[in-house]
Amino acid sequence: MDGPQSLAPIAAPPARARRTAMMRLLGRGLETHVALPLFALLLVAALWLATLHMVRQEEQAARAAAAQATLELVDTYEAQMARSLSGIDQTLRVLQYAVEMNGPGAALGAMSAKGLLPPGVVFQVAIVGADGHILAANPSVRRGSDVSNSPWFAVHRERDGNAPFVSETIGRHEPHVVFSRRINDGAGRFAGVASVAVDPAFFTSSYEYSRLGARGLLGVAGEDGVVRAARVGDEVSWGQRIALGRPERVALGRVGVDAALRYASSRPLNGFPLVAVVGLSETEQMAAFAQQRRTWLLGAGAGTALLVLAVSLVSAWSWQLAKARRRERLAQETYAAASEASLDAFFVLRTVRAHDGAVLDFLIETTNSRAEQLTGLAKERMQGKRMSILLPTYLGIGIFDDLAAVASDGVAREAEWLAHELPHPDRWLHRQVVPVEGGVVAIVRDITERKLAEQRIRHLAHHDDLTGLPNRSLLRDRLGQAIRDAERKGGSVGLAFIDLDGFKLVNDGLGHNAGDELLKVVGARMGRCLRRNDTLARFGGDEFVILLPDLSSDPLALTPLLEKVRQAVTEPVEVEGQEVQVSCSMGVVLYPRDGQDANTLMMNADAAMYRAKENKNSFQFYASEMNASVEEKLVLLEGMRSALDACPGKACQFQLLYQPKIDLRTGRLFGVEALIRWNHPEHGMISPLRFIGLAEESGLIVPLGEWVLRTACAQGQAWRDAGLPEVAISVNVSARQFEEKRLVERIDGALRDSGLPPGLLEVEVTESSIMRDLARAVDKMREIEAMGVALSIDDFGTGYSSLSALKSFPISRLKIDKSFVADLAHSQDDQAIAMAVISLGHKLDLRVIAEGVETEEQRDFLRANDCDEMQGYLYSRPVPPERIAELLAEQGAAREAA
């Protein structure tokens, strides 16, 4: 009996609550402003369902019509193309027969006499001999023209059979598609090719705007997917690769000719490896449907708008009545929910006043859950208690004064403070106190994370995120303050601009992680060398700056400290499991001797640092003439830009000289190296030593190198056109050029535009440029090799390539650097190096060339040790192209005489 009686009081309240909630929902649903919109929503849904159903039916009909029209067009176009191709094939067969009966010389005449030649305006008929030279053509072309390298000729030469072949569209100015058949002699051997070249526009001449529209597609593609001719409107194009769909089917998609969406179908053309392609623009075909769809949708929208307007007016009246009843209840519920969900602590306080109206204390009326977490006290414990009893610590830190002031004058106040007595001490808090009737509301928020974030932001704004050192912003602030202090006290300020020597080699060779680790170790070492009030900052990259305030005016007083820094930097560092060593170059300035402001001091320190880098691992005090050297570089840089803008053309200041390369065994001139010179209108002939490095730093080496490459290729082809013996041309490619993404494309463009065979071009690269990124360098070298261009390593022996890397390079020649050749007759070390390079090259099946050969003793030593080639002043200095032409002519005459 006790069990059921004890359960009934517990179960009843939840049941009553559920029934009450259901009745409330039912009553709200029966209110006019709820029921009427629901009914209207059903009407709108029915209206739109009917409208969309009609739209879908119309769309399906329109798409079916477009597909049917596409099939009809492809049928028509297939028939037209079949007739045209049949005529072309008939011409090829007659041409084969005429060659067999009359010979290649009289075949076209015989066909012309019988009226069998097609019109020359559209078709070019040609007979090509077995060696690839044109024997006869209509319309006539230059007799003897060589087409042996053309794919359509190579196919018939290398493959037996009588099947026709259709080339891709070729030619820029006069594009054409070549149809060809093999010609055999009486013994069945390859005797040549009969060809008919057709303008690609011929295949799309049947384009009709009335059927295809302005964006329709009509075209012919090969079974390989390459377009031979395609017409869209008035535009004829070719060469694109398209995806061929299944024959006899219509597909909606982007064919590949352009980005337009079309209904497309294709049909193979019997007898030829071609496919007829027809496409109708989806936009044009669906235009009528789109207009009709807009009409349907506008009608449905207008009906919906009228219905919504009527329902809105009625519902608004009902809503105003219901809103008034719920406003008070919602306000109470909203406040309770907001205070509980808020991240802020709420304290509702009632003022306790004295007889004279002065504020004595505050009574805690209510709080939220966040207030419980903040104070560590339960809500029930705080409610109804005086603040002075429950939270006495707050009365002594100014908070009570704020509360009393707000309760007295009614002006809201806010403040931040660091709390020490909370359950979680040392937290930053923000309070906002606002007046309410009979008391105040205190809103307290924990802002510790924001404060910490602000501190981190301030630190990051003035410090380098890698090394933790001050950055250039903080350095400039401290430099300005040091200058003001020195000016007031009559003292001096030192500034040392530091650049690491050899850092780029470590960064490129071992990776950026190793470089970052090296920067942190070196920065820490330099910091330990400084005084307490000195500043070491990272200026960017591998550049550091040391600020030395409160100095005497004697520069020599800085020497011990700078030497200590230099020695600390040069100590070996182990990064990524490998021991590396760098040095530093320092430029030093003193205020006020070398500048009166921060910008001048920084600029002069930078100039002194660049002078120090000429010797490496040293420090250099600033001298006024250093800026003159910088200004000279700027003048040369601007002059170089202007000179490049004038090239190519008669006003080009750059010119190429060519130094002969000689075979040491035969004495034959087999190649030349292209060397650039700058003939400045004011400064005369400028050595490459002065401007090549500047071009590397500024990035102008890329357009300058492309000019050298194109000029050298054009000159090589000019020698060939003059009937001179063929000679290989070597072109140097700098590290900056070799890393450039478009290098292979630029080489291909220079060869294509000049007509120079790839086998007559050699690209010379240095060891250091290859080793920066070995894997990528080898891939790029293989791309160049695949073009047929030779590769050689310049200045071999001065870099740091390993033998394991060397054997993977696709190169044909090693060049012994002139620094090893200069003392070859006297230095046993240089002799040993030269012999080692020659032996290594021959072991790897490479030819070896020595540069800088100036004496007979050097030549005799190289010849005695089986060096293959040489170049240098002993045979010839770099000379203009006219002199190379003379040497080649003399060599050719001597060979004929022999």
Short mmCIF file of N, CA and C in Angstrom, two decimals, residues 738 763 765 770 774 777-786 789-793 805-813 846:
data_model
loop_
_atom_site.label_atom_id
_atom_site.label_comp_id
_atom_site.label_asym_id
_atom_site.label_seq_id
_atom_site.Cartn_x
_atom_site.Cartn_y
_atom_site.Cartn_z
N PHE A 738 67.71 29.19 -64.87
CA PHE A 738 67.47 27.76 -64.79
C PHE A 738 66.30 27.46 -63.85
N VAL A 763 73.04 23.98 -74.24
CA VAL A 763 72.77 24.81 -73.08
C VAL A 763 73.80 24.49 -72.01
N VAL A 765 74.97 24.94 -68.15
CA VAL A 765 74.51 25.29 -66.81
C VAL A 765 75.64 25.04 -65.82
N ILE A 770 72.38 23.69 -60.54
CA ILE A 770 71.74 22.37 -60.57
C ILE A 770 71.49 21.86 -59.15
N LEU A 774 68.04 19.43 -56.64
CA LEU A 774 68.57 18.42 -57.53
C LEU A 774 67.46 17.70 -58.29
N ALA A 777 65.90 19.94 -60.87
CA ALA A 777 66.88 20.27 -61.91
C ALA A 777 67.03 19.13 -62.90
N VAL A 778 67.09 17.89 -62.39
CA VAL A 778 67.24 16.74 -63.29
C VAL A 778 66.02 16.61 -64.18
N ASP A 779 64.81 16.81 -63.62
CA ASP A 779 63.60 16.74 -64.44
C ASP A 779 63.63 17.78 -65.56
N LYS A 780 64.05 19.00 -65.24
CA LYS A 780 64.09 20.05 -66.26
C LYS A 780 65.15 19.72 -67.32
N MET A 781 66.30 19.18 -66.89
CA MET A 781 67.35 18.81 -67.84
C MET A 781 66.86 17.71 -68.78
N ARG A 782 66.08 16.78 -68.27
CA ARG A 782 65.56 15.72 -69.13
C ARG A 782 64.55 16.28 -70.14
N GLU A 783 63.78 17.28 -69.75
CA GLU A 783 62.87 17.92 -70.71
C GLU A 783 63.66 18.57 -71.84
N ILE A 784 64.75 19.26 -71.48
CA ILE A 784 65.58 19.90 -72.51
C ILE A 784 66.22 18.86 -73.41
N GLU A 785 66.71 17.76 -72.80
CA GLU A 785 67.35 16.69 -73.59
C GLU A 785 66.34 16.07 -74.55
N ALA A 786 65.08 15.91 -74.09
CA ALA A 786 64.05 15.31 -74.94
C ALA A 786 63.77 16.16 -76.18
N VAL A 789 68.16 19.05 -77.56
CA VAL A 789 69.18 20.06 -77.23
C VAL A 789 70.22 19.43 -76.31
N ALA A 790 71.51 19.70 -76.60
CA ALA A 790 72.59 19.16 -75.79
C ALA A 790 72.75 19.97 -74.51
N LEU A 791 73.27 19.32 -73.45
CA LEU A 791 73.51 19.97 -72.17
C LEU A 791 74.95 19.76 -71.75
N SER A 792 75.54 20.79 -71.14
CA SER A 792 76.89 20.66 -70.61
C SER A 792 76.96 21.38 -69.28
N ILE A 793 77.92 20.95 -68.42
CA ILE A 793 78.14 21.59 -67.12
C ILE A 793 79.31 22.55 -67.26
N ALA A 805 75.26 12.27 -57.92
CA ALA A 805 74.36 13.18 -58.64
C ALA A 805 74.82 13.35 -60.08
N LEU A 806 76.13 13.44 -60.30
CA LEU A 806 76.66 13.69 -61.63
C LEU A 806 76.25 12.62 -62.62
N LYS A 807 76.24 11.36 -62.17
CA LYS A 807 75.92 10.28 -63.11
C LYS A 807 74.45 10.29 -63.53
N SER A 808 73.60 11.02 -62.78
CA SER A 808 72.18 11.09 -63.14
C SER A 808 71.87 12.25 -64.08
N PHE A 809 72.85 13.14 -64.33
CA PHE A 809 72.61 14.29 -65.18
C PHE A 809 72.59 13.86 -66.66
N PRO A 810 71.57 14.27 -67.42
CA PRO A 810 71.54 13.95 -68.86
C PRO A 810 72.40 14.94 -69.66
N ILE A 811 73.73 14.89 -69.47
CA ILE A 811 74.63 15.85 -70.10
C ILE A 811 75.52 15.14 -71.10
N SER A 812 76.15 15.90 -71.99
CA SER A 812 77.05 15.33 -72.99
C SER A 812 78.46 15.88 -72.88
N ARG A 813 78.68 16.91 -72.04
CA ARG A 813 80.00 17.55 -72.04
C ARG A 813 80.28 18.15 -70.66
N LEU A 846 81.40 11.12 -71.53
CA LEU A 846 81.19 12.54 -71.80
C LEU A 846 82.42 13.11 -72.49
#
